[in-house]
Short mmCIF file of C-alpha atoms in Angstrom, two decimals:
data_model
loop_
_atom_site.label_atom_id
_atom_site.label_comp_id
_atom_site.label_asym_id
_atom_site.label_seq_id
_atom_site.Cartn_x
_atom_site.Cartn_y
_atom_site.Cartn_z
CA MET A 6 81.24 89.69 133.22
CA ALA A 7 78.69 87.16 134.00
CA ASN A 8 78.50 85.84 130.54
CA HIS A 9 82.25 84.71 130.78
CA THR A 10 81.93 82.42 133.79
CA THR A 11 82.82 78.68 133.50
CA GLN A 12 79.53 76.89 134.26
CA MET A 13 80.32 73.42 135.96
CA PRO A 14 77.43 70.83 135.20
CA ALA A 15 75.07 70.38 138.23
CA HIS A 16 74.75 66.62 137.52
CA ALA A 17 76.74 64.54 135.18
CA GLY A 18 75.09 64.56 131.83
CA GLU A 19 73.24 67.75 132.38
CA ILE A 20 74.41 70.44 129.70
CA PRO A 21 73.99 73.98 130.33
CA LYS A 22 72.28 76.10 127.39
CA PRO A 23 74.83 77.74 125.08
CA ASN A 24 75.64 81.46 125.75
CA THR A 25 76.60 82.87 122.50
CA ALA A 26 75.07 86.16 122.07
CA TRP A 27 78.21 88.09 123.03
CA ILE A 28 80.31 85.87 120.51
CA TRP A 29 77.91 87.09 117.52
CA LYS A 30 77.96 90.71 118.51
CA THR A 31 81.86 90.69 118.51
CA PHE A 32 81.43 89.01 115.02
CA TRP A 33 79.21 91.68 113.38
CA ILE A 34 81.29 94.29 114.78
CA ILE A 35 84.68 92.99 113.14
CA THR A 36 82.80 92.17 110.04
CA ALA A 37 81.27 95.76 109.79
CA ILE A 38 84.75 97.28 110.36
CA THR A 39 86.40 95.12 107.70
CA ALA A 40 83.45 96.01 105.25
CA LEU A 41 84.23 99.65 105.98
CA GLU A 42 87.89 99.33 105.57
CA PHE A 43 87.21 97.71 102.27
CA ALA A 44 84.75 100.43 101.23
CA ILE A 45 87.25 103.25 102.20
CA ALA A 46 90.12 101.35 100.01
CA PHE A 47 87.87 102.24 97.00
CA ILE A 48 86.12 105.64 97.93
CA MET A 49 89.08 107.49 99.19
CA PRO A 50 92.38 108.04 97.09
CA SER A 51 95.44 106.93 98.47
CA SER A 52 96.66 109.42 101.35
CA THR A 53 98.34 109.45 104.71
CA MET A 54 94.73 110.15 105.92
CA ARG A 55 93.57 107.04 104.45
CA ASN A 56 96.43 105.09 105.90
CA SER A 57 95.74 106.61 109.39
CA ILE A 58 92.10 105.51 109.05
CA PHE A 59 93.24 101.99 107.98
CA ILE A 60 95.44 101.61 111.06
CA ILE A 61 92.87 103.04 113.62
CA LEU A 62 90.32 100.76 112.34
CA THR A 63 92.76 97.91 112.43
CA ILE A 64 93.69 98.51 116.12
CA PHE A 65 89.85 98.61 116.79
CA LYS A 66 89.62 95.12 115.33
CA ALA A 67 92.56 93.89 117.10
CA PHE A 68 91.10 95.13 120.25
CA PHE A 69 87.83 93.24 119.80
CA ILE A 70 89.58 89.88 118.92
CA VAL A 71 92.19 90.10 121.86
CA ALA A 72 89.77 91.45 124.58
CA GLU A 73 86.59 89.06 123.54
CA PHE A 74 87.68 86.35 121.54
CA MET A 75 91.07 85.74 123.46
CA HIS A 76 89.35 86.85 126.52
CA LEU A 77 92.21 89.18 127.66
CA LYS A 78 89.69 91.93 128.90
CA HIS A 79 88.58 89.36 131.51
CA GLU A 80 91.98 88.36 132.80
CA THR A 81 93.74 90.04 135.73
CA LYS A 82 95.37 93.40 135.41
CA GLY A 83 98.91 91.96 135.93
CA LEU A 84 98.32 89.75 132.75
CA ILE A 85 96.68 92.55 130.54
CA TRP A 86 99.86 94.67 131.36
CA THR A 87 102.32 91.83 130.87
CA ILE A 88 100.94 91.30 127.31
CA MET A 89 100.38 95.27 126.54
CA ILE A 90 103.55 96.88 127.87
CA PRO A 91 106.01 94.52 125.45
CA MET A 92 103.57 95.38 122.34
CA GLY A 93 104.06 99.06 123.17
CA LEU A 94 107.64 98.77 122.64
CA LEU A 95 106.83 97.74 118.96
CA ILE A 96 105.46 101.37 118.23
CA TRP A 97 109.23 102.27 118.76
CA LEU A 98 110.12 99.68 116.43
CA LEU A 99 107.81 101.03 113.54
CA VAL A 100 108.49 104.62 114.07
CA ALA A 101 112.38 104.05 114.07
CA LEU A 102 112.20 101.73 110.91
CA ILE A 103 109.73 103.99 109.01
CA THR A 104 112.21 106.91 109.59
CA GLU A 105 114.86 104.82 108.62
CA GLY A 106 113.12 103.97 105.33
CA ASN A 107 112.28 107.72 104.49
CA ALA A 108 115.98 108.60 105.05
CA ILE A 109 117.09 105.69 102.64
CA HIS A 110 114.59 107.23 100.31
CA GLU A 111 115.87 110.64 100.55
CA ALA A 112 119.59 109.53 99.95
CA ILE A 113 118.61 107.49 96.88
CA PHE A 114 116.17 109.87 95.29
CA MET B 195 119.54 85.64 186.43
CA SER B 196 117.24 84.51 183.91
CA THR B 197 116.74 80.95 183.20
CA ILE B 198 114.33 81.39 180.37
CA SER B 199 115.66 80.10 177.10
CA PRO B 200 115.36 82.77 174.36
CA THR B 201 112.82 80.98 172.44
CA THR B 202 110.30 81.16 174.86
CA GLN B 203 111.09 84.96 175.64
CA ALA B 204 108.21 87.11 175.07
CA ILE B 205 108.46 88.63 171.69
CA PRO B 206 106.41 91.98 171.21
CA ASP B 207 103.53 91.47 168.69
CA SER B 208 104.79 93.81 166.00
CA ALA B 209 108.09 91.94 165.58
CA LEU B 210 106.23 88.84 164.41
CA ASP B 211 105.93 88.03 160.94
CA LYS B 212 102.08 88.37 160.27
CA PRO B 213 101.05 85.81 157.47
CA ARG B 214 101.56 87.64 154.21
CA THR B 215 98.48 87.39 151.95
CA GLY B 216 99.42 90.06 149.14
CA THR B 217 99.04 89.13 145.58
CA TRP B 218 102.67 88.55 145.13
CA ASP B 219 103.51 86.98 148.30
CA GLY B 220 103.21 83.47 147.16
CA GLY B 221 100.68 80.70 147.83
CA ASN B 222 98.29 82.09 145.14
CA GLU B 223 98.17 82.64 141.70
CA PRO B 224 98.59 86.44 140.72
CA PHE B 225 97.51 86.07 137.13
CA ASN B 226 94.72 83.48 137.87
CA ALA B 227 95.61 81.67 134.72
CA SER B 228 97.01 78.16 134.51
CA TYR B 229 100.65 77.48 133.53
CA GLY B 230 99.55 76.28 130.07
CA LYS B 231 97.65 79.32 129.18
CA LEU B 232 100.09 81.84 130.62
CA MET B 233 103.00 80.00 128.44
CA MET B 234 100.63 80.36 125.29
CA TRP B 235 100.30 84.11 125.94
CA PHE B 236 104.00 84.32 126.41
CA PHE B 237 104.69 82.37 123.35
CA LEU B 238 102.00 84.54 121.32
CA LEU B 239 103.66 87.67 122.40
CA SER B 240 107.20 86.56 120.90
CA ASP B 241 105.31 85.34 118.03
CA ALA B 242 103.87 88.98 117.62
CA PHE B 243 107.33 90.38 117.90
CA THR B 244 108.28 88.17 114.76
CA PHE B 245 105.27 89.16 112.41
CA ALA B 246 105.72 92.97 113.82
CA ALA B 247 109.36 92.56 112.57
CA PHE B 248 108.24 91.24 109.26
CA LEU B 249 105.33 93.98 108.64
CA THR B 250 107.79 96.84 109.78
CA THR B 251 110.39 95.58 107.32
CA TYR B 252 107.80 95.85 104.78
CA GLY B 253 107.06 99.39 105.94
CA LEU B 254 110.72 100.23 105.69
CA ILE B 255 111.35 98.94 102.40
CA ARG B 256 108.28 100.36 100.86
CA HIS B 257 109.33 103.78 102.09
CA ARG B 258 112.77 103.26 100.70
CA TYR B 259 110.97 102.83 96.92
CA GLN B 260 109.22 105.51 94.93
CA PRO B 261 105.61 105.22 95.52
CA TYR B 262 102.98 105.22 92.45
CA THR B 263 101.37 108.53 92.12
CA GLY B 264 99.07 108.17 88.96
CA SER B 265 95.54 106.89 88.89
CA PRO B 266 94.65 103.61 89.62
CA GLU B 267 93.22 103.05 86.33
CA ALA B 268 96.60 104.06 84.53
CA PHE B 269 98.66 101.94 86.65
CA GLU B 270 101.03 99.57 85.00
CA PHE B 271 103.79 97.25 86.58
CA SER B 272 107.21 98.73 86.67
CA THR B 273 110.17 98.24 88.81
CA ALA B 274 110.53 102.10 89.16
CA TYR B 275 107.76 102.05 92.01
CA TRP B 276 106.07 100.07 94.35
CA PRO B 277 102.94 98.30 92.89
CA ILE B 278 99.50 99.24 94.46
CA PRO B 279 98.01 96.24 95.80
CA GLU B 280 94.72 96.47 94.11
CA LYS B 281 95.95 96.11 90.91
CA VAL B 282 98.37 93.22 91.79
CA PHE B 283 95.66 91.23 93.77
CA ASN B 284 92.73 91.71 91.33
CA SER B 285 91.78 88.13 90.32
CA PHE B 286 89.19 85.55 91.38
CA PRO B 287 89.14 81.89 90.87
CA GLY B 288 86.86 81.06 87.76
CA LEU B 289 86.64 84.52 86.54
CA HIS B 290 89.58 84.93 84.32
CA GLY B 291 90.51 88.47 82.95
CA VAL B 292 87.95 90.17 85.37
CA ASP B 293 89.31 93.15 87.21
CA LEU B 294 88.20 92.65 90.85
CA PRO B 295 90.40 94.34 93.07
CA LEU B 296 91.03 92.66 96.48
CA ALA B 297 87.85 90.79 96.02
CA PHE B 298 89.47 87.40 96.85
CA VAL B 299 91.65 88.60 99.86
CA ALA B 300 88.36 90.23 101.35
CA LEU B 301 86.68 86.82 100.97
CA MET B 302 89.69 85.18 102.53
CA THR B 303 89.64 87.70 105.59
CA MET B 304 86.10 86.90 106.32
CA ILE B 305 86.81 82.91 106.01
CA LEU B 306 89.60 83.34 108.69
CA ILE B 307 87.31 85.55 110.92
CA PHE B 308 84.58 83.34 110.62
CA SER B 309 86.70 80.47 111.66
CA SER B 310 87.63 82.66 114.69
CA VAL B 311 84.06 82.92 115.70
CA THR B 312 83.36 78.94 115.56
CA MET B 313 86.84 78.50 117.57
CA VAL B 314 85.23 80.75 120.34
CA LEU B 315 81.96 78.83 120.10
CA ALA B 316 84.11 75.56 120.56
CA VAL B 317 85.73 77.31 123.76
CA GLU B 318 82.31 78.10 124.96
CA ALA B 319 80.90 74.72 124.57
CA GLY B 320 84.02 73.23 126.13
CA GLN B 321 83.41 75.47 129.24
CA ARG B 322 79.86 73.85 129.37
CA PHE B 323 81.26 70.34 128.86
CA ASP B 324 79.18 69.74 125.72
CA LYS B 325 81.21 67.45 123.94
CA LYS B 326 78.95 67.09 121.04
CA ASP B 327 79.14 71.21 120.55
CA VAL B 328 82.75 70.98 121.07
CA GLN B 329 83.34 68.41 118.18
CA LYS B 330 80.95 70.43 115.78
CA TRP B 331 82.61 73.65 116.24
CA LEU B 332 85.97 72.26 116.06
CA LEU B 333 84.98 70.73 112.75
CA TRP B 334 83.60 74.03 111.41
CA THR B 335 87.04 75.77 112.43
CA ILE B 336 89.32 73.02 110.77
CA LEU B 337 86.91 73.45 107.79
CA PHE B 338 87.19 77.14 107.67
CA GLY B 339 91.00 77.04 108.15
CA THR B 340 91.53 74.30 105.57
CA ILE B 341 89.76 76.63 102.74
CA PHE B 342 91.91 79.61 103.91
CA VAL B 343 95.12 77.76 103.42
CA SER B 344 93.48 76.34 99.99
CA CYS B 345 92.70 80.25 98.99
CA GLN B 346 96.23 81.20 99.95
CA ALA B 347 97.64 78.38 97.79
CA TRP B 348 95.41 79.46 94.78
CA GLU B 349 96.74 83.18 95.52
CA TRP B 350 100.32 82.00 95.42
CA GLY B 351 99.89 79.86 92.45
CA HIS B 352 98.37 83.04 90.62
CA PHE B 353 100.81 85.12 91.84
CA ILE B 354 103.77 82.91 90.72
CA THR B 355 102.30 81.94 87.39
CA GLY B 356 101.61 85.65 86.51
CA THR B 357 99.27 87.91 84.51
CA ASP B 358 98.69 87.12 80.45
CA LYS B 359 100.55 90.11 79.39
CA GLY B 360 103.55 89.68 81.68
CA THR B 361 105.82 92.73 81.92
CA LEU B 362 108.75 93.60 79.60
CA MET B 363 111.70 94.25 81.77
CA ASN B 364 114.52 96.16 81.42
CA ASP B 365 116.68 93.59 79.28
CA GLY B 366 113.80 93.32 76.74
CA THR B 367 112.42 89.95 77.65
CA THR B 368 108.98 89.56 78.88
CA PHE B 369 108.56 88.06 82.42
CA PHE B 370 105.63 86.45 83.96
CA GLY B 371 104.94 85.92 87.43
CA ALA B 372 107.18 85.96 90.29
CA ASN B 373 109.93 84.27 92.22
CA LEU B 374 112.35 85.37 94.90
CA ALA B 375 114.93 86.65 92.20
CA MET B 376 112.42 88.34 89.55
CA ASN B 377 108.91 89.44 89.38
CA GLN B 378 106.68 91.20 86.85
CA TYR B 379 104.94 93.29 89.48
CA GLY B 380 107.60 95.61 90.71
CA PRO B 381 110.78 95.56 92.86
CA VAL B 382 112.08 92.30 93.62
CA LEU B 383 111.75 92.66 97.25
CA PHE B 384 107.81 93.11 96.63
CA ALA B 385 107.28 89.45 95.86
CA ASP B 386 110.00 88.49 98.49
CA LEU B 387 108.07 90.08 101.29
CA PHE B 388 104.73 88.78 99.84
CA PHE B 389 106.16 85.24 100.04
CA PHE B 390 107.92 85.47 103.45
CA ILE B 391 104.89 87.22 105.11
CA THR B 392 101.87 85.42 103.73
CA GLY B 393 103.99 82.28 103.97
CA PHE B 394 104.95 82.65 107.52
CA HIS B 395 101.23 83.32 108.23
CA GLY B 396 99.87 80.32 106.32
CA THR B 397 102.67 78.16 108.07
CA HIS B 398 100.97 79.12 111.23
CA VAL B 399 97.41 78.64 109.84
CA PHE B 400 98.71 74.88 108.67
CA SER B 401 100.02 74.29 112.30
CA GLY B 402 96.84 75.49 113.99
CA ILE B 403 94.84 73.13 111.65
CA CYS B 404 97.21 70.25 113.09
CA LEU B 405 96.62 71.38 116.43
CA LEU B 406 92.79 71.39 116.06
CA VAL B 407 92.67 68.08 114.30
CA TYR B 408 94.47 66.69 117.54
CA CYS B 409 92.10 68.68 119.59
CA PHE B 410 89.10 67.07 117.79
CA ILE B 411 90.59 63.51 118.01
CA ALA B 412 91.04 63.86 121.77
CA THR B 413 87.73 65.31 122.29
CA THR B 414 86.12 62.54 120.44
CA ASN B 415 88.19 60.02 122.61
CA GLY B 416 86.84 61.78 125.89
CA THR B 417 90.45 62.63 126.82
CA PHE B 418 89.39 66.15 127.85
CA GLU B 419 86.12 64.91 129.70
CA LYS B 420 88.29 62.66 131.77
CA ARG B 421 90.83 65.32 132.41
CA GLY B 422 87.89 67.22 134.01
CA HIS B 423 88.66 70.36 131.60
CA TYR B 424 88.49 71.44 128.13
CA GLU B 425 91.57 73.77 128.69
CA MET B 426 93.50 72.21 125.82
CA VAL B 427 90.64 73.65 123.28
CA GLU B 428 91.12 77.23 125.10
CA LYS B 429 94.95 77.10 124.67
CA ILE B 430 94.67 76.01 120.88
CA GLY B 431 91.66 78.80 120.69
CA LEU B 432 94.21 81.54 121.78
CA TYR B 433 96.88 80.47 119.11
CA TRP B 434 93.84 80.19 116.58
CA HIS B 435 92.72 83.81 117.44
CA PHE B 436 96.25 85.02 117.27
CA VAL B 437 96.76 83.73 113.83
CA ASP B 438 93.37 85.55 112.75
CA LEU B 439 94.68 88.79 114.59
CA VAL B 440 97.91 88.55 112.53
CA TRP B 441 95.85 88.17 109.34
CA VAL B 442 93.94 91.27 110.12
CA PHE B 443 97.33 93.33 110.42
CA VAL B 444 98.51 91.81 107.11
CA PHE B 445 95.39 92.47 105.37
CA THR B 446 95.68 96.28 106.41
CA PHE B 447 99.43 96.55 105.81
CA PHE B 448 100.01 94.51 102.50
CA TYR B 449 96.83 94.74 100.84
CA LEU B 450 95.07 98.10 101.91
CA VAL B 451 97.69 100.54 102.65
#
């Protein structure tokens, strides 16, 4: 993307104009998602459905932070997969331990 | 009888090693990222595992306890079930006794997200070799980071001190606030997880502030200018965004769900 290229000054002392529109756009998206989450916390009663919405919205937010702010979207494919594949393993950890928690719950109550 | 030495014998073209130019054949940078940035990414990956372990543990332990099923209005602290966060974190500095569920933590979240924005602005200024802008945005990031840690200190203070009423415990005494062995909000592990998860995150923010202060001093001294690049700002920026990212997950799993 053109707005992510590193600009070198043509001459010493000459500073290019800031290019920050994409930063503020990302900021407003993240703010809007946070506000939506906050609203849902009070509008909807607690349920699995509500928790799923929270998790999906959180992953959206995480995507914007990692892809834009941390610039991962504009890195090489190799680097993107190097980071993303190990993160995928965490889904397994999450599923395994939540199941375990439910099993303990059923054993006690 | 041939007198030609083996080295000068004609070798068919196809048997010769062609110069290899593939991505992984060496001589280039397959990830097109510097050593420092790459290592920062790998460090953050390992750190993500640590935080994921914390949050997954929270999930496991929460599922082990009874959920609270009544209405939020009728909620009372009890060790019989897991507390609902909106009734635990409902106070705001300066507004004593007012029920403002999650308002303070929402404010903290916005402060940290905004510090992330000022951090990207610092990185962007560094790419333009705009020393003044780098200094300006680094200072804003340090300011917001410090405000966040201060808010967390207040949050901890309030959590440890407890509410006016306290909670009547099983042994007949009233207990106020929380420590690692006892708390008025619910099961012992609730407070333990609160201290460990938000504490570990707060430690990260604090380390981030120290790194940013170093960055600001180095920028002011012209260290990065002499070096010819502001890559250090980018690397510390990666770390700072990661800390913000972790908070996004803590906010969801500890305060919202």
